[in-house]
Every structure is written in C-alpha cells, then in structure tokens.
Coordinates of C-alpha atoms in Angstrom, one line a residue:
M1 CA 6.3 -9.2 -7.6
N2 CA 8.8 -8.5 -4.9
R3 CA 7.3 -6.6 -2.0
L4 CA 10.3 -4.2 -2.0
S5 CA 10.3 -3.5 -5.7
G6 CA 10.2 0.0 -7.3
F7 CA 12.4 2.0 -4.9
R8 CA 10.5 0.7 -1.9
G9 CA 13.5 0.1 0.2
H10 CA 13.6 -0.9 3.9
R11 CA 15.3 0.1 7.1
T12 CA 18.0 -1.9 8.8
A13 CA 17.7 -3.0 12.4
A14 CA 19.5 0.2 13.3
G15 CA 16.8 2.1 11.4
R16 CA 19.1 4.0 9.1
A17 CA 18.4 2.8 5.5
V18 CA 15.9 4.8 3.5
R19 CA 12.6 3.5 2.3
L20 CA 11.9 5.7 -0.7
V21 CA 8.3 6.2 -1.8
F22 CA 4.9 5.1 -2.0
G23 CA 1.5 6.3 -2.7
V24 CA 0.0 8.7 -0.5
T25 CA -2.5 11.1 -0.8
A26 CA -4.6 12.8 1.8
T27 CA -7.6 14.9 2.0
S28 CA -8.8 18.0 3.8
A29 CA -12.1 19.8 3.5
M30 CA -14.3 21.5 6.0
V31 CA -14.0 22.0 9.8
L32 CA -15.5 19.9 12.5
G33 CA -12.7 20.8 14.7
M34 CA -13.1 19.4 18.2
A35 CA -10.8 16.4 18.3
G36 CA -10.7 14.9 21.8
I37 CA -7.1 14.1 22.9
G38 CA -7.6 13.5 26.6
A39 CA -7.9 15.8 29.6
G40 CA -4.4 17.4 29.6
A41 CA -3.4 20.5 27.8
A42 CA -1.2 20.1 24.7
A43 CA 1.1 22.8 23.4
A44 CA 1.0 23.6 19.7
G45 CA 3.4 21.6 17.5
T46 CA 3.7 18.6 19.9
V47 CA 2.8 14.9 19.5
T48 CA -0.1 14.2 21.8
E49 CA -0.2 10.4 21.3
A50 CA 0.7 7.5 19.1
I51 CA -2.1 5.3 17.9
P52 CA -1.3 1.6 17.2
V53 CA -2.6 0.5 13.8
G54 CA -1.8 -2.3 11.4
N55 CA 1.6 -3.5 10.1
G56 CA 3.5 -1.1 7.9
P57 CA 1.2 1.9 7.8
D58 CA 1.7 3.9 4.6
G59 CA -0.9 6.1 3.1
V60 CA -3.4 8.1 5.2
A61 CA -6.6 10.1 4.4
V62 CA -9.2 11.9 6.4
A63 CA -12.9 12.0 5.9
P64 CA -14.3 15.4 4.8
S65 CA -16.2 15.6 8.1
G66 CA -13.0 15.1 10.0
A67 CA -14.6 12.3 12.1
R68 CA -12.4 9.5 10.8
V69 CA -8.9 8.8 9.5
Y70 CA -8.1 5.9 7.1
V71 CA -4.7 4.2 7.2
A72 CA -3.4 1.8 4.6
N73 CA -1.3 -1.0 6.2
F74 CA 1.0 -2.4 3.6
D75 CA 2.2 -5.4 5.4
D76 CA -1.1 -6.9 6.6
D77 CA -3.3 -5.9 3.6
S78 CA -5.7 -3.9 5.7
V79 CA -7.1 -0.4 6.3
S80 CA -7.3 0.9 9.9
V81 CA -10.3 3.2 10.6
V82 CA -9.4 5.7 13.3
E83 CA -12.2 7.6 15.1
T84 CA -10.7 11.1 15.7
A85 CA -13.0 12.0 18.6
G86 CA -11.1 9.5 20.8
N87 CA -8.2 8.7 18.5
T88 CA -9.0 5.0 18.7
V89 CA -9.1 2.3 16.0
V90 CA -12.7 1.3 15.5
D91 CA -12.4 -1.1 12.5
A92 CA -9.9 -2.8 10.3
I93 CA -11.0 -3.5 6.7
D94 CA -9.4 -6.3 4.5
V95 CA -8.3 -5.0 1.1
G96 CA -5.9 -6.2 -1.6
D97 CA -2.2 -7.1 -1.6
G98 CA 0.2 -4.4 -0.5
P99 CA -2.1 -1.3 0.1
Q100 CA -0.3 2.0 -0.1
G101 CA -2.3 5.0 -1.3
V102 CA -5.6 6.0 0.2
A103 CA -8.0 8.8 -0.7
A104 CA -11.5 9.8 0.5
S105 CA -14.2 11.2 -1.9
A106 CA -15.3 14.8 -1.4
H107 CA -18.7 13.7 -0.1
G108 CA -17.1 11.1 2.2
S109 CA -19.1 8.1 1.2
R110 CA -16.2 6.2 -0.5
V111 CA -12.5 5.6 0.2
Y112 CA -10.2 4.3 -2.5
V113 CA -7.1 2.2 -1.7
T114 CA -4.3 1.3 -4.2
N115 CA -3.0 -2.3 -3.8
S116 CA 0.5 -2.2 -5.2
L117 CA 1.1 -5.9 -5.3
D118 CA -2.0 -7.1 -7.1
D119 CA -2.6 -4.1 -9.4
T120 CA -6.0 -3.2 -8.1
V121 CA -7.9 -0.4 -6.3
S122 CA -10.2 -1.3 -3.4
V123 CA -13.4 0.7 -3.1
I124 CA -14.7 1.0 0.5
R125 CA -18.2 2.2 1.5
T126 CA -17.6 4.4 4.6
G127 CA -21.1 4.0 6.0
T128 CA -20.5 0.3 6.7
N129 CA -16.7 0.1 6.3
A130 CA -17.3 -2.6 3.8
L131 CA -15.4 -3.5 0.6
V132 CA -17.9 -2.9 -2.2
D133 CA -15.7 -3.2 -5.3
T134 CA -12.3 -4.0 -6.7
V135 CA -11.0 -2.2 -9.9
D136 CA -8.1 -3.5 -12.0
V137 CA -5.6 -0.7 -12.9
G138 CA -2.0 -0.6 -14.1
D139 CA 1.2 -2.2 -12.9
N140 CA 2.2 -1.4 -9.2
P141 CA -0.3 1.3 -8.3
R142 CA 0.9 3.7 -5.7
G143 CA -0.7 7.2 -5.3
V144 CA -4.4 7.9 -5.6
A145 CA -6.5 11.1 -5.7
V146 CA -10.2 11.8 -6.1
S147 CA -11.3 14.8 -8.2
P148 CA -13.0 17.5 -6.1
F149 CA -16.4 16.8 -7.6
G150 CA -16.0 13.1 -7.1
S151 CA -16.5 11.8 -10.6
R152 CA -13.0 10.5 -11.3
V153 CA -10.2 8.8 -9.4
Y154 CA -6.6 9.1 -10.6
V155 CA -4.1 6.3 -9.9
A156 CA -0.4 6.5 -10.4
N157 CA 1.0 3.1 -11.7
F158 CA 4.7 3.0 -10.8
S159 CA 5.9 0.2 -13.0
D160 CA 4.2 1.0 -16.3
D161 CA 4.6 4.8 -16.2
S162 CA 0.9 5.6 -16.4
V163 CA -2.1 7.0 -14.6
S164 CA -5.4 5.1 -14.6
V165 CA -8.6 7.2 -14.6
I166 CA -11.5 5.5 -12.9
D167 CA -15.2 6.6 -13.4
T168 CA -16.6 6.5 -9.9
R169 CA -20.2 5.8 -11.2
T170 CA -19.2 2.5 -12.8
N171 CA -15.9 1.8 -11.0
E172 CA -14.2 1.2 -14.4
V173 CA -11.0 2.5 -15.9
V174 CA -12.1 4.9 -18.7
K175 CA -8.6 6.1 -19.7
T176 CA -4.9 5.4 -19.2
I177 CA -2.6 8.4 -19.5
P178 CA 1.2 7.9 -20.2
V179 CA 3.3 10.0 -17.8
G180 CA 7.0 10.1 -16.7
D181 CA 9.2 7.4 -15.3
G182 CA 8.1 5.8 -12.0
P183 CA 5.0 7.8 -11.2
Q184 CA 4.4 7.7 -7.4
F185 CA 2.1 10.3 -5.9
V186 CA -0.8 12.2 -7.4
A187 CA -2.8 15.3 -6.3
A188 CA -5.8 17.2 -7.8
S189 CA -6.1 21.0 -8.0
P190 CA -9.0 22.4 -5.9
Q191 CA -10.7 23.5 -9.0
G192 CA -10.4 20.0 -10.5
S193 CA -8.9 21.2 -13.8
R194 CA -5.4 19.7 -13.2
V195 CA -3.8 16.6 -11.7
Y196 CA -0.2 16.6 -10.7
V197 CA 1.9 13.4 -10.7
T198 CA 5.4 12.9 -9.3
N199 CA 7.7 10.8 -11.4
T200 CA 10.4 9.5 -9.1
L201 CA 12.8 8.0 -11.6
D202 CA 13.1 11.0 -14.0
D203 CA 12.8 13.8 -11.4
T204 CA 9.8 15.4 -13.0
V205 CA 6.1 16.3 -12.3
S206 CA 3.5 15.5 -15.0
V207 CA 0.6 17.9 -15.4
I208 CA -2.6 16.4 -16.6
R209 CA -5.6 18.4 -17.9
T210 CA -8.6 16.7 -16.5
G211 CA -11.1 17.9 -19.1
S212 CA -9.4 15.9 -21.8
N213 CA -7.3 13.6 -19.6
T214 CA -4.2 14.5 -21.5
L215 CA -0.6 15.3 -20.5
V216 CA -0.1 19.1 -21.0
D217 CA 3.2 19.8 -19.3
T218 CA 6.2 18.3 -17.5
V219 CA 8.1 20.2 -14.8
N220 CA 11.6 19.5 -13.7
V221 CA 12.0 19.3 -9.9
G222 CA 14.5 17.9 -7.4
D223 CA 16.0 14.4 -7.0
A224 CA 13.5 11.5 -6.6
P225 CA 10.2 13.5 -6.2
T226 CA 7.7 11.6 -4.1
G227 CA 4.9 13.4 -2.3
V228 CA 2.8 16.2 -3.8
A229 CA 0.1 18.5 -2.6
V230 CA -1.7 21.6 -3.9
H231 CA -2.3 24.9 -2.1
P232 CA -6.1 25.4 -1.4
D233 CA -6.2 28.6 -3.4
G234 CA -4.7 26.8 -6.5
T235 CA -1.6 28.9 -6.8
Y236 CA 1.2 26.5 -5.8
V237 CA 2.1 22.8 -5.9
Y238 CA 4.5 21.4 -3.3
V239 CA 6.7 18.4 -4.1
S240 CA 9.0 16.5 -1.7
N241 CA 12.3 15.3 -3.2
S242 CA 13.4 12.2 -1.3
A243 CA 17.0 12.0 -2.5
D244 CA 18.0 15.6 -1.9
G245 CA 16.0 16.5 1.2
T246 CA 14.1 19.4 -0.4
L247 CA 10.6 20.6 -1.1
S248 CA 10.1 22.2 -4.5
V249 CA 7.4 24.9 -4.9
I250 CA 5.8 25.0 -8.3
E251 CA 3.8 28.1 -9.4
M252 CA 0.8 26.6 -11.1
F253 CA 0.1 29.4 -13.6
R254 CA 3.5 29.0 -15.3
N255 CA 4.3 25.4 -14.2
T256 CA 7.8 26.6 -13.0
V257 CA 9.7 25.9 -9.8
V258 CA 9.9 29.2 -7.9
D259 CA 11.6 27.9 -4.7
D260 CA 13.4 24.9 -3.2
I261 CA 13.2 24.6 0.6
A262 CA 15.5 22.4 2.6
V263 CA 13.6 20.0 4.9
G264 CA 14.6 16.8 6.7
D265 CA 16.2 13.4 5.7
A266 CA 14.3 11.6 2.9
P267 CA 11.1 13.6 2.7
V268 CA 8.0 11.7 1.5
G269 CA 4.5 12.7 2.4
V270 CA 3.2 16.2 1.9
A271 CA 0.0 17.9 3.2
V272 CA -1.2 21.5 3.2
A273 CA -3.3 23.1 5.9
S274 CA -6.8 24.0 4.6
D275 CA -6.1 27.7 5.4
G276 CA -3.0 27.5 3.3
S277 CA -0.6 28.8 6.0
S278 CA 1.5 25.7 6.5
V279 CA 2.9 22.6 4.7
Y280 CA 3.7 19.4 6.6
V281 CA 6.4 17.1 5.2
T282 CA 7.3 13.7 6.6
N283 CA 11.0 12.9 6.8
E284 CA 11.2 9.1 6.6
V285 CA 14.8 8.6 7.7
G286 CA 14.8 11.6 10.0
D287 CA 11.7 10.4 11.9
S288 CA 10.3 13.9 11.9
V289 CA 7.8 16.3 10.3
S290 CA 9.0 19.6 8.8
V291 CA 6.6 22.5 9.0
I292 CA 6.9 25.1 6.3
E293 CA 5.4 28.5 6.6
T294 CA 4.0 29.2 3.1
Y295 CA 4.0 33.0 3.1
R296 CA 7.8 33.2 3.1
N297 CA 8.5 29.5 2.2
T298 CA 10.6 29.0 5.3
L299 CA 11.1 26.1 7.7
D300 CA 9.1 27.0 10.8
D301 CA 9.4 23.9 12.9
T302 CA 10.6 20.3 13.0
I303 CA 8.6 17.8 15.1
E304 CA 9.8 14.4 16.1
V305 CA 7.3 11.6 15.4
G306 CA 7.5 7.8 15.2
D307 CA 9.8 5.5 13.2
G308 CA 9.7 5.9 9.4
P309 CA 7.0 8.4 8.9
R310 CA 5.3 8.3 5.4
G311 CA 1.8 9.4 5.0
V312 CA 0.5 12.7 6.5
V313 CA -2.9 14.4 6.6
V314 CA -4.3 17.6 8.2
T315 CA -7.8 17.4 9.7
P316 CA -10.5 19.8 8.5
G317 CA -10.1 22.9 10.6
D318 CA -6.3 22.4 10.8
S319 CA -6.3 21.4 14.5
R320 CA -4.6 18.0 14.1
V321 CA -2.0 16.4 11.9
Y322 CA -2.0 12.6 11.6
V323 CA 1.3 10.8 10.5
A324 CA 1.6 7.2 9.5
N325 CA 4.9 5.7 11.0
N326 CA 5.7 2.8 8.7
V327 CA 8.4 1.1 10.9
D328 CA 6.8 1.2 14.3
D329 CA 3.2 0.6 13.2
T330 CA 1.7 3.7 14.7
V331 CA 0.0 7.0 13.8
S332 CA 1.4 10.1 15.5
V333 CA -1.2 12.8 16.4
I334 CA 0.3 16.3 16.3
A335 CA -1.6 19.2 18.0
V336 CA -1.5 22.2 15.7
D337 CA -3.4 24.3 18.1
T338 CA -3.1 24.7 21.9
C339 CA -5.6 22.3 23.4
S340 CA -7.1 21.6 26.7
G341 CA -9.3 18.5 26.8
S342 CA -11.3 18.4 23.6
F343 CA -11.2 22.1 23.0
C344 CA -8.5 23.7 20.8
I345 CA -7.6 27.4 20.8
G346 CA -6.2 28.4 17.4
T347 CA -2.7 29.8 17.4
G348 CA -2.4 30.3 13.7
S349 CA -4.3 32.4 11.2
L350 CA -7.7 31.0 12.2
G351 CA -7.4 32.4 15.7
S352 CA -10.7 30.9 17.0
L353 CA -12.2 28.0 18.7
A354 CA -11.8 24.9 16.5
G355 CA -15.1 24.4 14.7
G356 CA -15.0 27.6 12.6
S357 CA -15.1 27.4 8.9
S358 CA -12.1 27.1 6.6
P359 CA -11.5 26.8 2.9
V360 CA -12.0 23.4 1.2
S361 CA -8.7 21.9 0.1
F362 CA -7.9 19.0 -2.2
G363 CA -4.6 17.5 -3.2
S364 CA -2.3 14.9 -0.7
T365 CA -0.2 12.9 0.2
G366 CA -1.8 13.7 0.9
S367 CA -1.2 16.4 0.4
I368 CA -3.6 17.4 1.3
G369 CA -4.8 15.1 -0.8
S370 CA -7.7 14.1 -2.7

C-alpha cells in the first residue's frame, strides 16, 4: 500500500500542500493538574515548549491520570511516551507499520494504536510500555476510540468503509459495521451509548448505537470531515471539515447540525476541554490551533504551533494542550492557564489551582477522545 494513499497528502518543501486526514483520537478524564513546564511564568494561550518526538507524529492521547501522553509516529513505526511532569520523552515503543490513531483506555492500563499500512491495532500495556498483542482489523485503519467503560475498542477502516469492534477482554474483532465512504476519525459519547465516525469521502458522520453495534443515523456535515470529539455532557458533537475550513456542531439529541464555525486552514484534530468550555482544532496547513468558546460557538483565539499540526489532546484538569506537529517532528505544549513554575492558576471556568476535580470526558481526536 502506498504510504500516501487515502487522502493522506504531503507538504511541499515550502510547506504549502495539505495533508488531509488521519486517525486521531484523544482522551481526557480526571484532573492531576500540576504539569511542570520550567521555572518561568507562562501566559494562558501560549506555547511553552516543543518536545522532539519520532518521525511524522500523528495521533496523540493522554493517560486518564494525566501523567503521560502517547504519540503515534507514522514514519518510524513507533509510539513516543511523554512524561508530562517534565515534558520529556521517557520511552519509544515499536508498533506496526504506519501508526496513526492512538487511544488510552479509561482505566489507563492499555493504549491502542492503529497501524494503517499493515491493517492491525497494537495493544500496549502502559505499566511496562510493552507491546502485548496485535489485532487484525479492516483495510487501512485510521481513527480509534475506547468505550468509556473499557469493554470495546472502535476502529475506523478508511479503505473498506467499516468500523471494527474489538472486545478488550479477548483482543478479538467481534463485529464489523458498514459506515460511510472513507471513515477517518471516531469518538465515543461519554455515556457510551453512541459512537460517531467521520466519513471523509462522502461528507457525513455515521452514528452507531453501541448496544447493538448497528448504524442508526447518518448526518450531513461540511466538506471532507476529519476530526471528531464529543462534549463531556453529551449534548454536542464537534466535527472538523478539512476542505472548507469549518467546524460543524451536531446536536446529539436530534443528530442535526446546528452551527458551522469558521476555523483555520485544513482543520484536522479536535479535542474538547473536560469542563466543556473550549474546543481545540488543529489547522494543518495554517500551523495553528483554533480555540472555540462553546457557549456561543465563537472563535476565541488562534495559537501558532509547529509545522503541520494533526493530533490534539487536552490534559485532565484542562491546564495543558498537546499538539502533534507532523512535519517538524515535535509536540507543542500550550498553556491553557497562567503558570509559574509547576503551578497553574486557572483563568477559565475552573478558576482554581490546577488539581481540582473536573468532569470526565471521552471522545478525540481526540477529541477528546476515547
């Protein structure tokens, strides 16, 4: 299989061509909150550092404890493990061919990685950072999400228009669900009753009922939908549309689009803060992250990051955002709160020292992911 197949384009030397899509999902859960970023103070909404990782970082996920971030490196078939206390890479795990999507289980003991070029999912035990199993799935797997209760993993297979459902007890595929054309990202609702899949080639989102693992609805969105994430209270789904530079907002009760928000150039990854106040969208060609204020669905800020940002995740407690920059092989760390040393003073709705509790959120790409 060609490494650039399935709308996975590449940039020119001038950095202008768009690389469209690619599985990402991210996770957020409860607050740990104190992420050390050095001795200096950092203003909210600024990049505090860029962490070198592997080649071609794509998907990114955070452990429920917030202690570690996992980055899938497409070009060197590895997963970088970043310790958030010091923002340093503490391990690199060999996985399959062309890793793209990555998701952590709700209890934090496993990480699941889609390998798009060998049609498998790697299962990593986080306690030892060891590869413990490899699961055969569909053709060209991209996005991945873990159900909130950890019993199922959902994998979007781009080239055969399906979603593989993995039983986490046996690490076997128990069902394959037909969806739309070119499924890319996947996110689970916080209640675990629905899974949402972006179909890049037919501009739709498939809605799956997890109890029966059946397709129950299809929602028309913007042009070339890619990333997807679910609001922590289960009311809205956010979908990035790569080809028209928008973020579609889907009301979950009626499965209808209620808003389209202009973001940056070629939006890809989507993550929602665990308090639900903000949505973060990576703009791959614009080399930036758009910050959406969810109460009014308005663009609140645009933050410059590295070259070719793809995956994005918010840490538990919402004090940091981690962004995988595919072209310059780094992860940007964005300070959401105003920080001095390792202590962060909340500037948003939490309004407290980082470390206070916050709602549990699931969904990806990131979003927050799965």
